[in-house]
Each structure stands twice: as C-alpha cells, then as structure tokens.
Coordinates of C-alpha atoms in Angstrom, one line a residue:
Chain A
X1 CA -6.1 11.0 -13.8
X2 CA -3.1 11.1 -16.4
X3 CA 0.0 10.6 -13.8
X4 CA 2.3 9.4 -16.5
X5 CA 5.7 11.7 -16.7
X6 CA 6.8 14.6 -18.0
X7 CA 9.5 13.7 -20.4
X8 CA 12.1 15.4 -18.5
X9 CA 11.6 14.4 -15.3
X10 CA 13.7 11.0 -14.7
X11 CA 12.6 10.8 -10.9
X12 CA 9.4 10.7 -12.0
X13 CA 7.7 7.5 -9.6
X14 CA 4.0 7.6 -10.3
X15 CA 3.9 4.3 -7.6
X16 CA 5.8 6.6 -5.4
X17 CA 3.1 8.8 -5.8
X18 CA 0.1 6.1 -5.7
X19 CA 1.7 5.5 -2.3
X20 CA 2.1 9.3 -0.8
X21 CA -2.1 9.6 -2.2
X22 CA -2.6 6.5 0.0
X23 CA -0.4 7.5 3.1
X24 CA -2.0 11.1 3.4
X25 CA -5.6 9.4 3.8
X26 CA -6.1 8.3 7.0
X27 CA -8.1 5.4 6.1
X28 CA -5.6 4.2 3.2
X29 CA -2.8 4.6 5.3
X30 CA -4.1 2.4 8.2
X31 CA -5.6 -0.5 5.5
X32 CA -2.5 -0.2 3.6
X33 CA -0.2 -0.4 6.9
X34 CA -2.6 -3.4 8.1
X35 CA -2.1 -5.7 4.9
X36 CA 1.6 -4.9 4.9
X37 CA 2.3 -5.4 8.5
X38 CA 0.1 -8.6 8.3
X39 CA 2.2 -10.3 4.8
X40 CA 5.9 -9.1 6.4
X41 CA 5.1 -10.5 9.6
X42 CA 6.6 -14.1 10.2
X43 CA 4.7 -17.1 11.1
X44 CA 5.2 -18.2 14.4
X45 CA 3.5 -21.0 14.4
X46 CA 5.1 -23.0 11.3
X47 CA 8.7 -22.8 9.7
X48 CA 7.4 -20.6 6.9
X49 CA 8.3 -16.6 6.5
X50 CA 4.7 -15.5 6.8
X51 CA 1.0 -16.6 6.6
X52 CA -0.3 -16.6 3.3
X53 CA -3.8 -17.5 4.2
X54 CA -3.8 -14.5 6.6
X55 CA -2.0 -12.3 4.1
X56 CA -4.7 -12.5 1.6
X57 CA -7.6 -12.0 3.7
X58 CA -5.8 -9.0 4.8
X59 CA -5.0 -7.9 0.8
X60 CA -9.1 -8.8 0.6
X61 CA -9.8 -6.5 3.6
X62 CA -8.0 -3.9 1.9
X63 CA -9.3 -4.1 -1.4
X64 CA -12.6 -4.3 -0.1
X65 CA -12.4 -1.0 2.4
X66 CA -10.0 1.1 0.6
X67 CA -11.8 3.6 -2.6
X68 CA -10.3 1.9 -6.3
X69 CA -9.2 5.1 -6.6
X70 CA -6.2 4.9 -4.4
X71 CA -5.9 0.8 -4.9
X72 CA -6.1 1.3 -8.6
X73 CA -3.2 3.5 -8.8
X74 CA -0.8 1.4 -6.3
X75 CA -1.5 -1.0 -8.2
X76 CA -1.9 -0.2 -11.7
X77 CA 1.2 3.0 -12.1
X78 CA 2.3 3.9 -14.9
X79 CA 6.0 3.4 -15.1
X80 CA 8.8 4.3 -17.5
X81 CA 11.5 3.0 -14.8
X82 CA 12.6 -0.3 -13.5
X83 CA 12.6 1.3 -9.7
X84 CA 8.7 1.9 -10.3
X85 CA 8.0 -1.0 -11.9
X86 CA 9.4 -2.9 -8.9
X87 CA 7.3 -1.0 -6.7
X88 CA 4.8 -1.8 -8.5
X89 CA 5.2 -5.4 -8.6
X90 CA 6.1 -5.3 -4.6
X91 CA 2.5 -3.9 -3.9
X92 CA 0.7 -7.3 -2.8
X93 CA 3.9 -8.0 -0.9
X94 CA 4.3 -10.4 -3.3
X95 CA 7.2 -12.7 -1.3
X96 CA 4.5 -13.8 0.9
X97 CA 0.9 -13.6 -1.2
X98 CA 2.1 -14.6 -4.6
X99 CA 5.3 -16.4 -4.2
X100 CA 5.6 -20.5 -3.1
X101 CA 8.0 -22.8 -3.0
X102 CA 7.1 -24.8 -5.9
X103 CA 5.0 -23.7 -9.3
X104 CA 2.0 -25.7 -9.8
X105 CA 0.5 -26.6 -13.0
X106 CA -1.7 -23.9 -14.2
X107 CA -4.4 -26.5 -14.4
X108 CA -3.8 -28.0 -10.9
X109 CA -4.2 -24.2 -9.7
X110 CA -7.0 -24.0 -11.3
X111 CA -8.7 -27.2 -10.1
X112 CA -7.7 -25.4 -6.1
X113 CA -9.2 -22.5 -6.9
X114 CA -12.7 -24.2 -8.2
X115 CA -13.2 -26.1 -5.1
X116 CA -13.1 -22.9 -3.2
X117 CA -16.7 -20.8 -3.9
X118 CA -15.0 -17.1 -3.3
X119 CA -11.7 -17.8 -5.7
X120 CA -14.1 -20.3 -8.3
X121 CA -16.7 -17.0 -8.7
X122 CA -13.7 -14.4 -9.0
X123 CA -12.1 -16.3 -11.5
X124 CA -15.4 -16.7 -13.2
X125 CA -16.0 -13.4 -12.9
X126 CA -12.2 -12.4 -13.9
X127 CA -13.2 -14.7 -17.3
X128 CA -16.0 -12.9 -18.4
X129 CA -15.1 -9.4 -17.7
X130 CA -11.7 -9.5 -19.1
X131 CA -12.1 -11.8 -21.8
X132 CA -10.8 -11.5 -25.0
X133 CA -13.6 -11.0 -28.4
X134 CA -12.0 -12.5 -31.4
X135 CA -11.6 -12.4 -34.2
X136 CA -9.7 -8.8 -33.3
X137 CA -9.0 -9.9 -30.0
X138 CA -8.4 -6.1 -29.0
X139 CA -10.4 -5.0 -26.7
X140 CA -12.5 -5.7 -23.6
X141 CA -15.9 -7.0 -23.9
X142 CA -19.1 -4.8 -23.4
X143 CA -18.4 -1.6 -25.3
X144 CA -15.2 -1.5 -23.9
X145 CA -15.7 -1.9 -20.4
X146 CA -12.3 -1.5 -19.3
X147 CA -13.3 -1.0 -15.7
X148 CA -15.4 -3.8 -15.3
X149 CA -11.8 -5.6 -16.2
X150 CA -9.8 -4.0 -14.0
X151 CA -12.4 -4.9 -11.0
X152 CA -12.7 -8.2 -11.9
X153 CA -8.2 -8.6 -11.9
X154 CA -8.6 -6.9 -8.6
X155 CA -10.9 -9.1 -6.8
X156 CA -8.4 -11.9 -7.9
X157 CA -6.0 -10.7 -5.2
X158 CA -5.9 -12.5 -2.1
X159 CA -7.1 -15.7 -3.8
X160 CA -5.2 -18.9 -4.8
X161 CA -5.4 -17.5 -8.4
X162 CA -3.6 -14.3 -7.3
X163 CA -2.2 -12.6 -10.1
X164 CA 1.1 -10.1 -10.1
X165 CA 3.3 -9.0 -12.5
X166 CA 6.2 -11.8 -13.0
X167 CA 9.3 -9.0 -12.8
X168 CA 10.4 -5.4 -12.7
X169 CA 10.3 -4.2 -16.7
X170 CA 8.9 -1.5 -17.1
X171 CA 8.5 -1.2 -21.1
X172 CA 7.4 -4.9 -21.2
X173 CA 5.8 -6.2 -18.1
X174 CA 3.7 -9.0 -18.5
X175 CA 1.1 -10.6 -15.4
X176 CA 0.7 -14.3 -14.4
X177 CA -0.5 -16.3 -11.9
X178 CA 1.8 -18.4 -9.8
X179 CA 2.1 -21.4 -11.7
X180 CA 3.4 -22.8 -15.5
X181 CA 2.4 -25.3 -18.2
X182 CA 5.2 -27.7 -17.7
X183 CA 4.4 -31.1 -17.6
X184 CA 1.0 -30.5 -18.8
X185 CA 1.3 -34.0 -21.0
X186 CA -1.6 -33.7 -23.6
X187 CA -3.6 -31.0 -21.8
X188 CA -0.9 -28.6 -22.9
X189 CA -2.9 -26.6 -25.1
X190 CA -5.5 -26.0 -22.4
X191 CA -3.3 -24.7 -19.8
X192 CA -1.5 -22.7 -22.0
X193 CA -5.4 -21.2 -23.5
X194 CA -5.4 -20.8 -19.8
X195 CA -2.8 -19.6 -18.9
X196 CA -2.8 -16.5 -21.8
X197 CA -5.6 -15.1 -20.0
X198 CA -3.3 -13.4 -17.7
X199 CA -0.1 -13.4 -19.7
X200 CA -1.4 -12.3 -23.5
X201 CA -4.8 -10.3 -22.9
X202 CA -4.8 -7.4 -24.5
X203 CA -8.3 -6.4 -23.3
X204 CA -6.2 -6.8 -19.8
X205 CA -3.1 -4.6 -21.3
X206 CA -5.3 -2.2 -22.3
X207 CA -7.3 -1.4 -19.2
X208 CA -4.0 -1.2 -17.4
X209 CA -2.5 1.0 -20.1
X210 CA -5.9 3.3 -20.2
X211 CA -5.8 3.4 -16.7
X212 CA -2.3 4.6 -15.9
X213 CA -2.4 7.0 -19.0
X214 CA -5.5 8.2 -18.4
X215 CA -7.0 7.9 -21.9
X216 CA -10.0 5.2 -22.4
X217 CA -8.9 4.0 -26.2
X218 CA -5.4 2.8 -26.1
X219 CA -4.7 0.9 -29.4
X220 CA -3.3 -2.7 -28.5
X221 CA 0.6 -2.2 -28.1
Chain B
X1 CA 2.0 44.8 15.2
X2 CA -0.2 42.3 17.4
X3 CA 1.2 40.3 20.3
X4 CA 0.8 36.7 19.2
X5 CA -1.6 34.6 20.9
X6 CA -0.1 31.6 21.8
X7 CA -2.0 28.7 20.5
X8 CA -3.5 25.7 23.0
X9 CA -1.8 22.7 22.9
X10 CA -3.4 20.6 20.2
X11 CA -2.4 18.0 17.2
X12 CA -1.0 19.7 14.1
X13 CA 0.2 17.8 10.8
X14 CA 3.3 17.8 8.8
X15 CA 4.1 15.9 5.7
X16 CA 7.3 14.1 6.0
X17 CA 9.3 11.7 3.8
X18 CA 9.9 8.5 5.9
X19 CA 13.8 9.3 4.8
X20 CA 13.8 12.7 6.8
X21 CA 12.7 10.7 10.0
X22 CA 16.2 9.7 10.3
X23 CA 15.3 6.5 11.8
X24 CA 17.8 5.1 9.4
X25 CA 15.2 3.8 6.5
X26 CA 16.5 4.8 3.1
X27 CA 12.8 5.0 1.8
X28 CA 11.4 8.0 -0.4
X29 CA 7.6 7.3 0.6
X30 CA 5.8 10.4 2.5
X31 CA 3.8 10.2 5.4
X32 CA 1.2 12.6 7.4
X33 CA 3.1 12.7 10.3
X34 CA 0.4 14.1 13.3
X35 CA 2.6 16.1 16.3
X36 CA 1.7 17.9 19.3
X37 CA 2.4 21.5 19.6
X38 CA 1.4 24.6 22.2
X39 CA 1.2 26.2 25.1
X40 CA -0.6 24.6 28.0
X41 CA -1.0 27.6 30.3
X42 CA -5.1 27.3 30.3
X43 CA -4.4 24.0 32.0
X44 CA -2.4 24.7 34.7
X45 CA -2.9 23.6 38.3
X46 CA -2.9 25.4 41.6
X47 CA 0.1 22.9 42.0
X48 CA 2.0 24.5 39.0
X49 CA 1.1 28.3 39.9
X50 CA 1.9 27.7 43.2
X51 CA 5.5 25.7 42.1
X52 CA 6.1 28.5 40.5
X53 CA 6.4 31.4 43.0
X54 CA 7.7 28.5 45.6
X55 CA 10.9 27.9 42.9
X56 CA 11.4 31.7 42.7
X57 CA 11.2 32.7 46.2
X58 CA 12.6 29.6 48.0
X59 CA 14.8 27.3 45.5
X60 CA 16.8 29.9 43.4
X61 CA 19.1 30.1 46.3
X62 CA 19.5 26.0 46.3
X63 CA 19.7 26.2 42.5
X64 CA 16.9 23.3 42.2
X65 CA 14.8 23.3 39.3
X66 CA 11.0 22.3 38.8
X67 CA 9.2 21.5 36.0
X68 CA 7.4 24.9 35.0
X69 CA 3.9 23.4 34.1
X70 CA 2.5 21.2 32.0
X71 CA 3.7 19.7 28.5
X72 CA 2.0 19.1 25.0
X73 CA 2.7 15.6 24.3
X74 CA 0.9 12.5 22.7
X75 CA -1.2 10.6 24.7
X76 CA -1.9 8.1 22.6
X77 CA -0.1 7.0 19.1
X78 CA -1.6 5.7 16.0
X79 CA -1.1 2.0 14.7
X80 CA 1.9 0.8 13.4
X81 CA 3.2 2.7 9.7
X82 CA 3.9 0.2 6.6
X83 CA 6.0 1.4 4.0
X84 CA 8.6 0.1 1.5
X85 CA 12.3 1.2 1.5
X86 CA 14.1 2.0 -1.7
X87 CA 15.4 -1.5 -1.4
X88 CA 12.0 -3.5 -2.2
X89 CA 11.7 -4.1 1.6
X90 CA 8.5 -3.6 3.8
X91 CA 9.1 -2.1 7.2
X92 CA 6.6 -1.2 10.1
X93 CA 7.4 1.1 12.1
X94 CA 5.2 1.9 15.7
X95 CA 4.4 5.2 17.4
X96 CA 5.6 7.7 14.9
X97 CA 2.1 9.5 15.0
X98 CA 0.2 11.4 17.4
X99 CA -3.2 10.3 18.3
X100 CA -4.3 12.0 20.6
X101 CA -3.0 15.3 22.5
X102 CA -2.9 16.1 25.9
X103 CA -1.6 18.1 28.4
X104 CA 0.7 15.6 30.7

C-alpha cells in the first residue's frame, strides 16, 4: 500500500486512483457499475429520486463480491484535496444510500436498525470491533486490530445505520450516520455516547489513517 | 525485414480516460476499453471471393462498389459503465466495450 502523495504532485487523486484499480478489473468494474447504475437510477414507481432499499442491497452485493482490497481503497483514500475528498464521500452514491429527507434521532435510528436482524448484528458487530478502550481511548481493541475495524464500518454500508463521511474536508473529515441528537430531551447524553462512535472514534480515525498511509501505528491525530 | 502477418480479427484492450471518449463527460476516471481489431481474410466466403473477381471484371465499368469481405466488429457489448464526472455526478454509459468479436 502507501498511495498517499508525493509532496509535489498537486493532481495527486489517490480516489481517482482507487477508481482506475477498480475499473481495470473486470469484476470490480461490473459490481462497481451495478451499484452505481442501481442508486442513480430513478424510481419509477414512487415520487422519490431512487430506491434506497434497492440501492443498498446493491452496495451489500458489492461489498460482499468485490476483494477489500479494491473497496477499501474507494472507500478509505487518502486525500490531501477537497476534489478527492468529495470523491471519496460520493462513493456510496451517497444522494440516494445515505441522504433522506428528514434526520432522525440518532436513537430513533437506532431503535430501526435493532428491529432489523442483518443491520442489529452489524451494528453489534461495528460496536465491538471499533470500540474505543479507555482510559487512553487511542486505539482499536484486540492488539490493535485495525482491520477487524475497518470490516466491521464496511459491513455497515447498505444498512439503515449507513455511515459516510458528513462533507468534502480533506484535512478534517469526520463520519456519521444520517441522523442528530436534537430533541433528544433527557436521553441526550446517550445519543450523543452514541452518536461519537462514528463521529469521535479514534480507534475508527486511526484504521482509516493506517490504512490510506499504509503504516499500522498512526498516533491519534 | 519480415512481411507482417496480419493478425485475425480478435478483441484487443486499450486503457482510456472516460474524458478522451469524447462523448462529452468531463470525468478523469480510466477505463479498460475492449475493441475489435484485424483482418478477417481466414473467414471469407465463396460469396466474398467470388464478389470480388465479379466487382473487378463486371462492375468497374458501372462504378458500383461491394463490400470487399467481411468486418471485425463487436458482436456483443458489455453491461452498462458507472463512473463519476469531475462534477460529483454518476453517469452510465451502455455499449462502450466489446464483448465479444466476430467476423460480421
């Protein structure tokens, strides 16, 4: 691995280059092309742009079929630009997988995702693999087990808890489900313990960070 | 130096940015873009060796013209090709790539 830049180059797009790996495998490129096609594609059927439901079971398909090696890097890129970073963030097609009209409650979002056994054993999964170890709070559990972390955030992906990063920085990107802690009345410190497993992990920052840089000990940033 | 021996006709592949397509996408992603190139003279029909002589001897005079054998050409494409343009948007475009070569 280690795609990051040289310091030079300012056309540097390591997600331009995640997506030229993918495109010159003939499987990637079909899977990648299906999942696209299928989350750009309007919905006939109802008013909406697309079908979200048949968006992430494609994502799913994809994840599933496609070698992490070419998934990992779409989605994981090392970027020192805003025009990678938004590639980045555009790789789950995010208008149509991530995106709704309205924001739920982080907890309500939970709740939808519990009563649905694939998306309640992800998250579990997501939980455990990615959790944070205090009192450091530093790094990922199990010796470091960055990958086990990164597998777990990918599996997330085509679920009701899908998560994506929230913009297009590039020097301070952070990831979040679709939802917010608004109007969480006196649950508010729950959602928001909740909610900072996405948005404040560091065991989560720094699998991303080890994986786009290619080293396995980044300190937390 | 060696005559060159024309090659059959068979698919080939060329990497392409989807830019130099000149479809009018603005997008800098590259694609394996599978073509069909050469020569098709192993499969040529009595009809074509026969059109042949028959154009020289009988239709130069009446300045018609006949298709002088068989062409390398796709006969089938591959699915649709995803990509996203320089401007965040996704695009799909169908039968870019060669599937499968044939003469036709």
């Amino acid at each position: 691995k280690g795609f990051h830049c040289p310091d030079a180059e300012r056309n540097c797009n390591p997600c331009l280059d995640a997506a030229k790996a993918c495109n010159l495998n003939n499987s990637c490129k079909k899977q990648r092309s299906a999942y696209i096609a299928t989350c750009s594609r309007e919905d006939p059927n109802k008013g909406e742009s697309c079908s979200k439901k048949r968006c992430h079971k494609a994502l799913r398909m994809f994840l599933d079929r496609v070698p992490s090696e070419f998934s990992n890097r779409l989605l994981f890129c090392p970027c020192q630009t805003e025009g990678c970073a938004e590639r980045r963030r555009q790789t789950i097609v995010p208008d149509c997988s991530y995106k709704d009209k309205d924001k739920p409650n982080c907890l309500e979002l939970r709740r939808v995702c519990r009563q649905d056994s694939l998306c309640r054993s992800r998250l579990a999964d997501y939980m455990v693999n990615c959790c944070m170890t205090p009192p450091t709070a530093s790094t990922c559990p199990n010796q470091d087990n960055h990958q086990a972390c990164l597998a777990s955030y990918t599996r997330l992906i085509g679920t009701d808890m899908t998560p994506n990063y929230v913009d297009s920085s590039f020097s301070n990107w952070t990831i979040s489900p679709w939802c917010t802690c608004k109007g969480s009345g006196n649950q508010e410190e729950e959602c928001m313990n909740f909610l900072r497993y996405f948005t404040d992990n560091t065991c989560l920052r720094n699998a991303i960070q080890a994986f786009g840089y290619g080293i396995d000990n980044v300190q937390s940033k | 130096k060696r005559a060159q021996v024309p090659k059959p006709c068979s698919l080939r592949k060329l990497e392409v940015t989807v830019r130099e397509l000149k479809l009018g996408y603005e997008s800098d992603e590259t694609v394996l873009l599978r073509y069909c190139s050469g020569e098709c003279t192993a499969y040529r029909h009595n009809y074509d060796i026969a059109m042949a002589h028959v154009m020289r001897t009988r239709f130069r005079k009446k300045g018609r013209k006949v298709s002088n054998g068989p062409c390398c050409r796709p006969t089938a494409f591959e699915k649709g090709f995803s990509f996203l343009d320089n401007n965040s948007r996704y695009h799909t475009i169908q039968n870019i790539s060669a599937k499968h070569s044939t003469v036709s």
